[in-house]
Coordinates of C-alpha atoms (C1' of nucleotides) in Angstrom, one line a residue:
Chain A
M1141 CA 8.6 -6.8 16.7
N1142 CA 5.2 -7.2 18.7
L1143 CA 4.1 -11.0 19.2
S1144 CA 1.0 -12.5 19.3
E1145 CA 0.5 -15.6 22.0
Q1146 CA 0.5 -17.7 19.3
E1147 CA 3.8 -16.4 17.0
I1148 CA 5.9 -16.8 20.6
V1149 CA 4.5 -20.5 20.7
R1150 CA 6.0 -21.2 17.4
R1151 CA 9.2 -19.7 18.2
E1152 CA 9.8 -21.6 21.1
K1153 CA 8.7 -24.8 19.1
L1154 CA 11.7 -23.8 16.3
A1155 CA 14.1 -23.4 19.3
K1156 CA 13.0 -27.2 20.5
L1157 CA 13.5 -28.7 17.1
R1158 CA 17.1 -27.2 16.8
E1159 CA 17.8 -28.3 20.5
M1160 CA 16.8 -32.0 19.3
G1161 CA 19.0 -31.1 16.3
I1162 CA 16.2 -30.7 13.7
D1163 CA 16.7 -28.5 11.3
P1164 CA 13.5 -27.0 10.9
Y1165 CA 15.0 -25.3 7.2
P1166 CA 16.7 -28.0 5.5
A1167 CA 18.8 -27.5 2.8
A1168 CA 18.2 -31.0 1.0
L1169 CA 15.9 -31.8 -1.7
Y1170 CA 12.9 -33.7 -0.9
P1171 CA 12.4 -36.8 -2.7
V1172 CA 8.7 -36.2 -3.8
N1173 CA 7.2 -38.9 -5.9
N1174 CA 3.6 -38.6 -6.3
T1175 CA 0.6 -35.6 -5.7
T1176 CA -2.3 -36.1 -3.4
A1177 CA -4.2 -35.6 -6.5
K1178 CA -2.4 -38.6 -8.6
I1179 CA -2.9 -40.7 -5.5
K1180 CA -6.3 -40.3 -5.3
A1181 CA -6.7 -41.1 -9.4
D1182 CA -4.9 -43.8 -9.0
F1183 CA -5.4 -45.4 -5.7
K1184 CA -3.8 -48.4 -5.0
E1185 CA -4.1 -50.2 -1.3
D1186 CA 0.0 -50.9 0.2
K1187 CA 1.3 -48.5 -2.5
Q1188 CA 4.2 -46.8 -1.1
V1189 CA 4.6 -43.0 -2.1
I1190 CA 6.4 -39.9 -0.8
I1191 CA 4.2 -36.7 -1.0
A1192 CA 5.1 -33.0 0.9
G1193 CA 2.9 -30.6 1.3
R1194 CA 1.6 -28.2 4.1
L1195 CA -0.3 -29.5 7.7
M1196 CA -3.2 -28.3 7.1
S1197 CA -5.8 -30.2 9.9
R1198 CA -5.4 -32.4 13.1
R1199 CA -7.0 -34.6 15.0
I1200 CA -5.0 -36.5 17.5
Q1201 CA -6.1 -39.1 19.5
G1202 CA -3.3 -40.3 22.1
S1203 CA -1.0 -42.3 19.8
A1204 CA -3.1 -41.9 16.7
S1205 CA -3.9 -38.7 15.0
F1206 CA -5.7 -37.8 11.5
A1207 CA -4.3 -34.7 9.6
E1208 CA -4.3 -33.8 6.3
L1209 CA -1.5 -32.6 4.0
Q1210 CA -2.3 -30.1 1.3
D1211 CA 0.1 -30.0 -1.8
A1212 CA -0.4 -27.8 -5.1
D1213 CA -2.8 -30.4 -6.2
G1214 CA -5.4 -30.6 -3.0
R1215 CA -5.6 -32.3 0.1
I1216 CA -5.4 -36.0 1.3
Q1217 CA -5.9 -37.5 4.2
V1218 CA -2.7 -38.8 6.6
Y1219 CA -2.5 -41.2 9.3
F1220 CA 0.2 -41.1 12.0
N1221 CA 0.7 -44.0 14.4
R1222 CA 3.1 -43.5 17.3
D1223 CA 4.3 -47.4 16.9
E1224 CA 4.4 -46.8 13.0
I1225 CA 6.9 -44.2 13.1
C1226 CA 8.6 -45.2 16.1
P1227 CA 8.9 -48.7 16.1
G1228 CA 11.6 -49.1 19.0
E1229 CA 11.6 -47.7 22.5
D1230 CA 12.4 -44.2 21.3
K1231 CA 8.7 -42.5 20.7
S1232 CA 9.9 -39.3 20.8
H1233 CA 9.4 -38.3 17.2
Y1234 CA 5.6 -38.9 17.5
N1235 CA 5.3 -37.5 21.0
D1236 CA 7.0 -34.4 20.5
V1237 CA 7.7 -33.8 17.2
Y1238 CA 4.6 -34.4 15.9
K1239 CA 2.5 -33.8 18.7
K1240 CA 4.0 -31.1 20.3
L1241 CA 6.3 -29.6 18.1
L1242 CA 4.2 -29.4 14.4
D1243 CA 1.7 -27.0 14.1
I1244 CA -0.8 -26.5 11.4
G1245 CA 0.8 -25.0 8.2
D1246 CA 4.0 -26.9 9.0
I1247 CA 5.6 -28.0 5.6
I1248 CA 6.8 -31.6 6.0
G1249 CA 7.5 -34.5 3.3
I1250 CA 6.1 -38.1 4.0
E1251 CA 7.0 -41.4 3.0
G1252 CA 3.8 -43.6 3.8
T1253 CA 1.9 -46.5 2.7
L1254 CA -2.1 -46.1 1.2
F1255 CA -4.8 -47.7 3.3
T1256 CA -8.5 -46.9 3.1
T1257 CA -10.5 -46.2 6.6
K1258 CA -13.2 -47.5 8.1
V1259 CA -15.2 -45.1 7.2
G1260 CA -13.5 -45.5 3.4
E1261 CA -11.5 -42.3 3.3
M1262 CA -8.5 -42.6 1.1
T1263 CA -5.5 -42.4 3.2
V1264 CA -1.7 -42.4 3.6
M1265 CA 0.0 -44.2 6.4
V1266 CA 2.7 -42.3 7.9
N1267 CA 5.7 -44.5 8.0
N1268 CA 8.4 -41.8 8.0
F1269 CA 8.3 -37.8 8.1
T1270 CA 10.2 -34.8 7.4
L1271 CA 9.8 -31.6 8.5
L1272 CA 10.7 -29.3 5.7
T1273 CA 9.8 -25.8 6.6
K1274 CA 8.3 -24.6 10.1
S1275 CA 6.1 -22.0 9.7
L1276 CA 6.0 -19.1 12.0
K1277 CA 3.0 -17.4 11.6
P1278 CA -0.8 -19.0 12.4
L1279 CA -2.5 -19.2 8.9
P1280 CA -6.3 -17.9 8.7
L1281 CA -7.5 -21.0 8.5
P1282 CA -11.5 -21.5 7.4
K1283 CA -12.8 -24.8 8.8
T1284 CA -15.4 -26.8 6.2
D1285 CA -17.4 -29.5 7.4
A1286 CA -18.8 -32.9 5.8
D1287 CA -20.9 -30.8 3.2
G1288 CA -18.3 -28.7 1.8
N1289 CA -19.7 -25.5 4.1
T1290 CA -17.3 -23.4 5.0
Y1291 CA -17.0 -21.6 8.5
D1292 CA -14.8 -18.7 9.8
G1293 CA -13.8 -18.2 6.0
F1294 CA -10.8 -15.8 5.4
V1295 CA -12.8 -13.3 3.8
D1296 CA -11.5 -9.5 4.4
P1297 CA -11.1 -8.3 1.0
E1298 CA -8.0 -6.2 2.2
M1299 CA -6.5 -9.0 4.0
R1300 CA -6.9 -11.4 1.0
Y1301 CA -5.3 -9.2 -1.8
R1302 CA -2.7 -7.5 0.9
Q1303 CA -1.6 -11.5 1.8
R1304 CA -2.5 -13.1 -1.4
Y1305 CA -0.1 -16.0 -0.3
A1306 CA -2.6 -16.7 2.6
D1307 CA -5.4 -16.0 0.5
L1308 CA -4.2 -18.7 -2.1
V1309 CA -3.5 -21.6 0.8
V1310 CA -6.9 -21.6 2.3
N1311 CA -8.7 -20.6 -0.2
P1312 CA -8.5 -23.1 -2.8
Q1313 CA -11.4 -21.6 -4.9
V1314 CA -8.9 -18.5 -5.4
K1315 CA -6.2 -20.5 -6.9
E1316 CA -8.9 -22.1 -9.2
V1317 CA -9.6 -18.5 -10.7
F1318 CA -6.1 -18.3 -11.1
V1319 CA -5.5 -21.6 -12.7
K1320 CA -8.5 -20.8 -15.4
R1321 CA -6.8 -17.3 -15.9
T1322 CA -3.3 -19.0 -17.2
K1323 CA -5.6 -21.5 -18.8
M1324 CA -7.1 -18.9 -21.1
F1325 CA -3.8 -17.4 -21.8
N1326 CA -2.4 -20.9 -22.9
A1327 CA -5.6 -21.4 -25.3
M1328 CA -5.3 -18.2 -26.9
R1329 CA -1.3 -18.6 -27.6
T1330 CA -2.5 -22.1 -29.1
F1331 CA -5.3 -20.7 -31.1
F1332 CA -3.0 -17.9 -32.9
N1333 CA -0.1 -20.3 -33.2
D1334 CA -2.0 -23.2 -34.7
R1335 CA -2.8 -19.9 -37.5
E1336 CA 0.9 -19.5 -37.4
Y1337 CA 0.7 -15.9 -35.9
F1338 CA 3.6 -15.0 -34.4
E1339 CA 4.3 -13.6 -30.4
V1340 CA 6.7 -10.8 -29.9
E1341 CA 7.8 -8.5 -27.8
T1342 CA 7.8 -4.6 -27.9
P1343 CA 8.9 -2.0 -25.5
I1344 CA 7.2 -1.3 -22.2
L1345 CA 9.4 2.3 -21.8
Q1346 CA 8.2 4.4 -24.7
P1347 CA 9.6 7.7 -25.4
I1348 CA 6.1 8.5 -26.7
P1349 CA 2.7 6.6 -25.1
G1350 CA 0.6 5.8 -28.3
G1351 CA -2.3 3.5 -29.5
A1352 CA -4.8 4.7 -27.0
A1353 CA -6.3 7.8 -25.3
A1354 CA -5.2 7.5 -21.5
K1355 CA -3.0 9.3 -18.8
P1356 CA 0.4 7.7 -18.5
F1357 CA 2.7 7.1 -16.0
I1358 CA 6.1 8.7 -16.6
T1359 CA 9.6 8.0 -15.7
H1360 CA 13.0 9.2 -16.6
H1361 CA 16.2 7.5 -18.2
N1362 CA 19.1 8.7 -16.2
S1363 CA 21.9 8.0 -18.7
L1364 CA 19.8 9.2 -21.7
D1365 CA 18.4 11.9 -19.5
I1366 CA 15.0 11.5 -20.9
P1367 CA 11.5 11.2 -20.0
L1368 CA 10.1 7.3 -21.0
Y1369 CA 6.5 6.7 -20.3
M1370 CA 4.7 3.4 -19.1
R1371 CA 2.9 2.3 -22.4
I1372 CA -0.8 2.8 -22.2
A1373 CA -0.8 0.4 -25.3
N1374 CA 1.4 -1.5 -27.7
E1375 CA -0.6 -0.9 -30.9
L1376 CA 1.9 1.7 -32.7
Y1377 CA 4.6 -1.1 -32.0
L1378 CA 2.9 -3.9 -33.5
K1379 CA 1.9 -2.1 -36.7
R1380 CA 5.3 -1.5 -37.1
L1381 CA 6.2 -5.0 -37.4
I1382 CA 3.2 -5.3 -39.9
V1383 CA 5.5 -3.0 -41.7
G1384 CA 8.2 -5.0 -41.4
G1385 CA 6.6 -7.8 -42.7
F1386 CA 5.1 -10.2 -40.4
D1387 CA 1.9 -11.2 -41.5
G1388 CA 0.3 -11.8 -38.1
V1389 CA 2.2 -10.7 -34.7
Y1390 CA 0.5 -10.6 -31.2
E1391 CA 1.5 -9.5 -27.8
F1392 CA 0.0 -10.2 -24.4
S1393 CA 0.7 -6.7 -23.3
K1394 CA 0.7 -5.4 -19.3
N1395 CA -0.5 -2.0 -19.9
F1396 CA -0.5 1.2 -17.6
R1397 CA -2.8 3.8 -16.9
N1398 CA -2.4 6.6 -14.3
E1399 CA -6.0 6.9 -13.9
G1400 CA -8.4 5.9 -11.0
M1401 CA -9.1 2.4 -9.7
D1402 CA -11.9 0.6 -9.3
R1403 CA -14.0 -2.6 -9.6
T1404 CA -12.7 -2.7 -13.1
H1405 CA -9.9 -1.0 -13.6
N1406 CA -6.3 -1.2 -12.3
P1407 CA -3.3 0.6 -12.9
E1408 CA -1.6 -1.9 -14.6
F1409 CA -4.0 -4.6 -16.5
T1410 CA -3.0 -6.8 -19.1
A1411 CA -4.3 -6.7 -22.7
M1412 CA -4.1 -8.7 -25.7
E1413 CA -3.0 -7.3 -29.2
I1414 CA -3.0 -9.1 -32.5
Y1415 CA -2.4 -7.6 -36.2
V1416 CA -3.2 -9.3 -39.5
A1417 CA -2.2 -8.3 -42.8
Y1418 CA -4.7 -8.4 -45.7
K1419 CA -7.6 -8.7 -43.1
D1420 CA -10.4 -6.2 -42.4
Y1421 CA -12.7 -5.8 -39.6
N1422 CA -15.5 -8.1 -40.8
W1423 CA -12.9 -11.0 -40.7
M1424 CA -11.8 -9.9 -37.4
M1425 CA -15.3 -10.4 -36.1
E1426 CA -15.7 -13.9 -37.4
F1427 CA -12.0 -14.6 -35.8
T1428 CA -12.7 -13.1 -32.5
E1429 CA -16.1 -15.1 -32.2
Q1430 CA -14.3 -18.4 -32.7
L1431 CA -11.2 -17.2 -30.3
L1432 CA -13.5 -16.9 -27.6
E1433 CA -15.8 -19.7 -27.9
Y1434 CA -12.3 -21.4 -28.2
C1435 CA -11.3 -19.8 -25.0
A1436 CA -14.6 -20.6 -23.2
V1437 CA -14.1 -24.0 -23.6
A1438 CA -11.0 -24.2 -22.7
V1439 CA -11.2 -22.5 -19.2
N1440 CA -14.9 -23.9 -18.6
G1441 CA -15.3 -27.1 -20.3
S1442 CA -18.2 -25.0 -22.0
T1443 CA -19.6 -22.4 -24.4
T1444 CA -21.8 -21.4 -21.6
S1445 CA -20.7 -19.4 -18.2
T1446 CA -22.3 -18.1 -15.6
F1447 CA -22.0 -14.1 -14.6
G1448 CA -23.7 -13.2 -11.8
D1449 CA -27.5 -14.2 -12.8
T1450 CA -26.8 -14.2 -16.4
Q1451 CA -25.8 -17.4 -18.3
I1452 CA -23.2 -16.0 -21.2
Q1453 CA -23.2 -17.8 -24.5
W1454 CA -19.9 -17.9 -26.0
K1455 CA -21.0 -20.1 -28.9
A1456 CA -20.3 -18.3 -32.2
P1457 CA -21.2 -16.6 -34.4
Y1458 CA -22.7 -13.1 -32.4
P1459 CA -24.9 -10.3 -33.6
R1460 CA -23.5 -7.3 -35.0
V1461 CA -25.1 -4.3 -34.3
T1462 CA -24.1 -1.3 -35.8
M1463 CA -23.5 2.2 -33.5
T1464 CA -26.3 3.7 -35.4
D1465 CA -28.8 0.8 -35.6
A1466 CA -28.2 0.6 -31.6
I1467 CA -29.0 3.8 -30.7
K1468 CA -32.3 3.8 -33.0
Q1469 CA -32.8 0.6 -31.1
F1470 CA -32.8 1.8 -27.6
T1471 CA -33.9 5.6 -27.9
G1472 CA -36.0 5.5 -31.5
F1473 CA -33.3 8.6 -32.4
D1474 CA -31.7 7.9 -35.9
I1475 CA -28.3 10.1 -36.1
T1476 CA -27.9 9.3 -39.3
G1477 CA -27.1 12.8 -41.5
K1478 CA -27.9 14.8 -37.7
S1479 CA -26.0 18.0 -37.0
E1480 CA -23.4 18.6 -34.1
S1481 CA -26.4 21.0 -32.8
E1482 CA -29.2 18.2 -33.5
L1483 CA -27.4 15.8 -31.5
F1484 CA -26.6 18.2 -28.4
A1485 CA -30.0 19.0 -28.2
F1486 CA -31.2 15.2 -28.8
A1487 CA -28.6 14.3 -25.6
K1488 CA -29.8 17.3 -23.7
A1489 CA -33.8 16.5 -23.9
N1490 CA -32.6 12.8 -22.7
H1491 CA -30.6 14.1 -19.5
I1492 CA -27.7 13.4 -20.9
D1493 CA -24.5 14.6 -19.4
V1494 CA -23.3 16.5 -22.2
N1495 CA -21.5 20.0 -22.9
P1496 CA -21.1 22.1 -25.5
T1497 CA -17.3 21.4 -26.3
M1498 CA -18.1 17.7 -27.3
G1499 CA -18.2 17.2 -30.9
K1500 CA -20.1 14.9 -33.2
G1501 CA -18.2 11.5 -32.3
K1502 CA -18.1 12.3 -29.0
L1503 CA -21.9 13.1 -28.5
I1504 CA -22.8 10.1 -30.1
D1505 CA -20.7 7.9 -28.0
E1506 CA -22.2 9.4 -25.0
I1507 CA -25.6 8.6 -26.4
F1508 CA -24.5 5.1 -26.8
G1509 CA -22.8 4.9 -23.9
E1510 CA -25.8 6.2 -21.4
K1511 CA -28.9 4.1 -23.4
C1512 CA -27.7 1.8 -24.9
E1513 CA -24.5 -0.3 -23.9
G1514 CA -25.4 -1.7 -20.7
N1515 CA -28.1 -3.5 -22.8
F1516 CA -26.1 -5.8 -24.7
I1517 CA -25.5 -9.0 -22.3
Q1518 CA -25.1 -11.6 -24.7
P1519 CA -22.0 -11.2 -26.7
T1520 CA -22.5 -8.6 -29.7
F1521 CA -20.5 -6.7 -32.0
I1522 CA -21.2 -3.1 -32.1
T1523 CA -20.1 -2.0 -35.4
D1524 CA -19.1 1.5 -37.5
Y1525 CA -17.8 3.9 -34.7
P1526 CA -18.0 7.7 -35.4
K1527 CA -14.6 8.8 -37.1
E1528 CA -13.7 11.6 -34.5
M1529 CA -13.5 8.9 -31.6
S1530 CA -11.0 6.8 -33.2
P1531 CA -7.9 8.1 -34.5
L1532 CA -6.2 4.7 -35.6
T1533 CA -8.8 3.3 -37.4
K1534 CA -9.5 3.2 -41.4
E1535 CA -12.6 5.6 -42.7
H1536 CA -15.7 3.0 -43.4
R1537 CA -15.7 2.1 -47.1
E1538 CA -19.1 3.3 -47.6
H1539 CA -20.0 6.1 -44.4
P1540 CA -17.0 8.6 -44.5
E1541 CA -18.2 9.8 -41.3
L1542 CA -17.8 6.6 -39.8
T1543 CA -15.0 4.3 -39.1
E1544 CA -14.4 0.6 -39.7
R1545 CA -14.3 -0.4 -36.1
F1546 CA -16.0 -3.1 -33.6
E1547 CA -16.4 -3.6 -29.6
L1548 CA -17.4 -6.6 -28.6
M1549 CA -19.8 -5.9 -25.4
V1550 CA -20.4 -8.4 -23.0
C1551 CA -23.0 -7.9 -19.9
G1552 CA -23.0 -4.4 -21.1
K1553 CA -18.9 -3.9 -20.8
E1554 CA -16.5 -3.8 -23.5
I1555 CA -14.2 -6.2 -23.6
A1556 CA -12.7 -6.3 -27.1
N1557 CA -11.7 -3.8 -29.6
A1558 CA -10.7 -4.1 -33.3
Y1559 CA -10.3 -2.0 -36.5
S1560 CA -9.4 -2.2 -40.0
E1561 CA -6.3 -0.4 -39.1
L1562 CA -5.7 3.6 -40.9
N1563 CA -3.0 2.8 -43.5
D1564 CA -2.8 5.9 -45.2
P1565 CA 0.0 7.8 -44.1
I1566 CA -1.4 11.2 -44.9
D1567 CA -4.5 10.7 -43.3
Q1568 CA -3.0 9.8 -40.1
R1569 CA -0.6 12.6 -39.8
E1570 CA -4.1 14.8 -40.3
R1571 CA -5.8 12.6 -37.5
F1572 CA -2.6 12.8 -35.1
E1573 CA -2.7 16.8 -35.9
A1574 CA -6.7 16.9 -35.0
Q1575 CA -5.4 15.1 -31.7
A1576 CA -2.7 17.8 -31.3
A1577 CA -5.3 20.5 -31.2
L1578 CA -7.2 18.8 -28.5
A1579 CA -4.1 18.6 -26.2
D1580 CA -3.6 22.1 -26.7
R1581 CA -7.3 23.0 -25.5
G1582 CA -6.1 20.7 -22.6
D1583 CA -7.1 17.1 -23.2
D1584 CA -4.4 15.3 -21.3
E1585 CA -5.3 12.2 -22.9
A1586 CA -5.2 13.3 -26.6
M1587 CA -2.6 11.1 -28.5
F1588 CA 0.9 12.5 -28.9
I1589 CA 1.9 12.7 -32.6
D1590 CA 4.3 10.0 -33.1
Q1591 CA 6.5 10.9 -36.4
D1592 CA 8.4 7.1 -36.3
F1593 CA 5.1 5.8 -36.5
L1594 CA 4.2 8.1 -39.2
R1595 CA 7.7 7.1 -41.3
A1596 CA 6.9 3.9 -41.0
L1597 CA 3.5 3.8 -42.5
E1598 CA 4.6 6.0 -45.2
Y1599 CA 6.7 3.1 -46.2
G1600 CA 3.3 1.3 -46.2
M1601 CA 1.7 -1.2 -44.5
P1602 CA -0.6 -3.6 -45.8
P1603 CA -4.0 -3.4 -45.2
T1604 CA -4.2 -4.8 -41.9
S1605 CA -6.9 -5.4 -38.9
G1606 CA -6.2 -5.3 -35.2
L1607 CA -7.6 -6.6 -32.2
G1608 CA -7.4 -5.9 -28.9
I1609 CA -8.8 -7.7 -26.0
G1610 CA -8.9 -6.6 -22.1
M1611 CA -7.6 -10.1 -20.7
D1612 CA -8.7 -9.4 -16.8
R1613 CA -12.1 -8.4 -18.0
L1614 CA -12.7 -11.2 -20.2
I1615 CA -11.5 -13.9 -17.2
M1616 CA -13.8 -11.9 -14.7
F1617 CA -16.6 -13.0 -17.2
L1618 CA -15.6 -16.6 -17.8
T1619 CA -14.4 -17.0 -13.8
N1620 CA -18.0 -14.9 -12.2
N1621 CA -15.6 -12.7 -10.6
P1622 CA -17.3 -8.8 -10.8
S1623 CA -14.1 -7.4 -9.3
I1624 CA -10.7 -7.0 -11.8
Q1625 CA -8.6 -7.7 -7.7
E1626 CA -10.2 -11.1 -8.1
V1627 CA -8.4 -12.0 -11.1
L1628 CA -5.0 -10.3 -10.3
F1629 CA -2.5 -11.7 -8.0
F1630 CA -1.5 -8.5 -6.2
P1631 CA -4.0 -5.9 -7.1
Q1632 CA -2.6 -2.0 -6.5
M1633 CA -3.1 -1.2 -2.8
R1634 CA -2.4 1.5 -0.9
P1635 CA 0.8 1.1 1.0
E1636 CA 0.0 -0.5 4.5
K1637 CA 0.6 1.2 7.4
T1638 CA 3.9 0.2 9.5
V1639 CA 2.9 -1.2 12.2
T1640 CA 5.9 -2.0 14.2
V1641 CA 7.3 1.1 15.9
E1642 CA 10.2 2.8 14.3
L1643 CA 12.9 4.0 16.3
N1644 CA 15.4 6.8 14.9
E1645 CA 19.1 6.6 15.5
D1646 CA 19.7 7.9 18.6
E1647 CA 16.8 6.1 19.9
Q1648 CA 17.9 2.8 18.6
A1649 CA 21.4 3.2 20.3
I1650 CA 19.9 3.8 23.2
Y1651 CA 17.5 0.9 23.1
D1652 CA 20.2 -1.5 21.9
L1653 CA 22.2 -0.4 25.0
L1654 CA 19.3 -1.3 27.1
L1655 CA 18.0 -4.4 25.9
K1656 CA 21.8 -5.9 27.4
Q1657 CA 20.8 -4.5 30.5
E1658 CA 17.2 -4.4 30.8
T1659 CA 17.0 -2.0 33.8
M1660 CA 19.4 0.5 34.0
E1661 CA 19.7 4.0 36.0
L1662 CA 19.2 6.7 34.1
D1663 CA 22.4 8.6 34.3
A1664 CA 24.1 5.4 33.6
L1665 CA 22.4 5.2 30.5
K1666 CA 22.9 8.2 29.5
D1667 CA 26.8 8.4 29.8
A1668 CA 26.8 5.1 27.9
S1669 CA 25.0 6.3 25.2
G1670 CA 27.6 9.5 24.6
L1671 CA 24.6 11.9 23.6
S1672 CA 24.3 15.9 24.3
N1673 CA 21.8 16.7 26.8
K1674 CA 19.1 17.9 24.7
K1675 CA 19.5 14.7 22.3
W1676 CA 19.3 12.3 24.9
D1677 CA 16.1 14.4 26.5
K1678 CA 14.7 13.7 22.8
A1679 CA 15.3 10.4 22.5
V1680 CA 14.3 8.9 25.7
K1681 CA 11.1 11.0 25.3
G1682 CA 10.6 9.4 21.9
L1683 CA 11.4 6.0 23.3
T1684 CA 8.7 6.5 26.3
G1685 CA 6.4 8.1 24.0
K1686 CA 6.6 4.7 21.9
K1687 CA 6.1 2.3 24.7
V1688 CA 9.1 0.4 24.5
A1689 CA 11.2 1.8 27.5
K1690 CA 9.6 3.3 30.7
V1691 CA 11.3 5.3 33.5
A1692 CA 10.5 4.4 37.0
K1693 CA 11.5 6.2 40.4
T1694 CA 12.4 4.5 43.3
D1695 CA 14.2 5.3 46.2
D1696 CA 17.5 4.3 44.4
G1697 CA 16.8 7.1 41.8
L1698 CA 15.1 6.7 38.4
F1699 CA 15.7 3.4 36.2
I1700 CA 15.1 3.1 32.8
S1701 CA 13.5 -0.4 31.9
A1702 CA 12.6 -1.7 28.0
V1703 CA 9.2 -3.3 28.1
Chain B
rG1279 C1' -13.5 13.2 -6.5
rA1280 C1' -18.9 12.5 -3.5
rC1281 C1' -22.1 9.3 -0.9
rU1282 C1' -22.3 4.9 2.0
rU1283 C1' -20.4 0.7 5.2
rG1284 C1' -16.8 -1.5 7.7
rG1285 C1' -12.2 -1.7 11.1
rU1286 C1' -12.9 -5.5 18.6
rA1287 C1' -8.1 -12.0 20.5
rG1288 C1' -4.2 -16.0 15.0
rC1289 C1' -9.1 -16.1 12.0
rU1290 C1' -15.0 -15.3 11.7
rC1291 C1' -17.8 -12.1 14.2
rA1292 C1' -21.0 -10.5 19.0
rG1293 C1' -21.5 -6.3 22.3
rC1294 C1' -25.2 -2.9 26.3
rU1295 C1' -29.4 4.0 27.0
rG1296 C1' -22.1 5.4 27.8
rG1297 C1' -20.1 1.4 33.6
rU1298 C1' -14.4 -4.5 35.1
rA1299 C1' -14.4 -6.9 26.7
rG1300 C1' -17.7 -11.8 24.7
rA1301 C1' -18.0 -16.7 22.0
rG1302 C1' -16.7 -20.4 17.9
rC1303 C1' -12.4 -22.0 15.6
rA1304 C1' -7.2 -21.8 16.5
rU1305 C1' -3.7 -21.7 20.8
rA1306 C1' -1.4 -24.4 25.6
rA1307 C1' -2.4 -28.6 29.2
rC1308 C1' -4.2 -33.6 30.5
rA1309 C1' -7.2 -37.9 28.6
rC1310 C1' -7.8 -40.7 23.7
rU1311 C1' -4.7 -46.2 18.4
rU1312 C1' -9.5 -45.6 12.3
rU1313 C1' -11.5 -39.9 13.2
rU1314 C1' -13.2 -36.5 9.4
rA1315 C1' -16.1 -29.1 11.4
rA1316 C1' -13.3 -35.6 16.1
rU1317 C1' -14.6 -35.7 21.4
rG1318 C1' -14.1 -34.2 26.9
rU1319 C1' -12.0 -31.2 30.8
rU1320 C1' -9.2 -26.6 32.1
rA1321 C1' -5.9 -22.4 30.9
rG1322 C1' -4.0 -18.3 28.5
rG1323 C1' -4.7 -14.7 25.0
rG1324 C1' -7.0 -7.4 23.5
rU1325 C1' -2.6 -0.6 21.9
rC1326 C1' -11.4 -2.3 20.6
rC1327 C1' -7.6 1.4 13.3
rU1328 C1' -5.1 6.3 14.9
rG1329 C1' -5.7 11.6 17.2
rG1330 C1' -8.7 15.0 19.7
rG1331 C1' -13.4 16.2 22.1
rU1332 C1' -17.9 15.5 25.2
rU1333 C1' -18.4 12.8 30.0
rC1334 C1' -17.1 10.9 37.0
rG1335 C1' -16.6 7.4 33.1
rA1336 C1' -15.7 6.2 25.5
rG1337 C1' -15.1 -0.1 21.9
rC1338 C1' -20.0 2.4 22.1
rC1339 C1' -21.5 9.1 21.5
rC1340 C1' -19.0 13.9 18.6
rC1341 C1' -15.1 15.8 15.5
rA1342 C1' -10.5 15.0 12.3
rG1343 C1' -7.8 11.6 10.1
rC1344 C1' -5.6 6.3 7.8
rC1345 C1' -7.8 1.8 5.4
rA1346 C1' -10.6 -1.4 3.0
rG1347 C1' -15.2 -2.7 0.3
rG1348 C1' -19.9 -0.9 -2.2
rU1349 C1' -22.6 2.9 -5.2
rC1350 C1' -21.7 6.6 -8.2
rA1351 C1' -18.9 10.3 -11.2
rC1352 C1' -14.6 10.6 -13.9
rC1353 C1' -11.8 7.2 -17.2
rA1354 C1' -11.9 2.8 -21.0

RNA sequence: GACUUGGUAGCUCAGCUGGUAGAGCAUAACACUUUUAAUGUUAGGGUCCUGGGUUCGAGCCCCAGCCAGGUCACCA
């Protein structure tokens, strides 16, 4: 391992601590009875507290020192005084352990007494401290001044995502996002559970990936010797449960799509899907706007949230615009009753990237996506999508070329998608067959025919409305983060290059021998290694090439030494 | 996938028409018992992402690659 100067120093401190009989990684529990936040909320002079956390800053002034301790709730100032910690003759606990052997980042426990300093800072006077974990790697520590301005922030996105643990330690605002994320999940659960909908779990490994148009990840089950797919959606399983007699089921579903990654797409992401029997999409719109208002308040304490330059108003109700009206509004073009060629001509004339393989539905979708979608900033329901684009949706009760579907647009992006669910098994079979035809033409995202799902529908699924919400995107809007990576603890990244030098078997064997002796005569090492001439030559060249060993020629002969 | 920006000390960043690699914080040493971006003095710390090329000489110029960010496309 290549250690930096600071890492070496910390390892030396670790050894010294052990010499002094201090276990840097003790096993025993530490009897914490307070947190920094609780102390601040209920501050009483002279109160005794036991807290634990990470040492985050130190200001040493001889035989006294101020420091900051950070726990899960925040930070508090702590005051180390030599005579307080070491009342007797032996001052080593302060002079050596605290001043010399502790580092920023170490996790310590503190028994202390609350007091207020001259300048009015709530502070814990340390009566005794215990090292709980020695930190061997320096934290990328930003400094914050009295006005809350941050200097030398840990901001490199690559390092922040790869080392989220460090990001969370030093960037409190990052933690805040994830606290909000969990608040949102909890709020949704509460909202659904209060209405007696039932949280369920359905398979992630699916023999047929259904419920959405997307490329799946494929894997293999050895015992069964069959391919399995990581789910791209859980829709068809939840509907099976409605067939089975549940009135309302929901699931927070980790979905997996083998597609591109960008600011708004991660290969695995979380959707929430809920299905409620005996409802339609009109009911679902009301339900959705109430849900989102509820969540916005739970997360931010307000029905408005800021995203970039815009204030999003989450207060229900939201406007409802049919797709036809939306297109009319932004292009002046009425798609009602238009033929495929008329739609194609219009799209072409408006410089929309279309091709002749596109059907009516796809053309309409392109026109909407290009000319309208981005204009819906405040939450708006877009309703009544073309049938061709929606193979799981019930035909519109008045317009047979449309479906009873809505998407909720916020800041020009879709965050929710809902239908009056198609429950006519014969219609569903025909829609699947149309998808299969698309697949035959080479559409690798067309849906598979799921015979078991059709069998379920044949038993009869009550009229049902379903809703899917992209949880990651929703939390992006509620926490003002334009990138999905900021709302996932561990966003997908390309594997890191291994920085450490990797040695092959022969090289490692020679290197181990070499380490015992530091420097050896070349021939002696060769004999010790027992390798053939050829292998020996290759291994030594490997070692010198990787700069872990070097060969030197002196008057006494050739010598090799570890670097 | 295309374009674009970046990769230099533990962290944040400088760097000259191409000539011995810099700062702040962090680290180490000394001083300092109510400070708070503590302070003062001193010191150490670098495969300048990788591999080629041009050159007497490359962190800098050229080519290829790797990783990341952004924009667009694809995708929802």
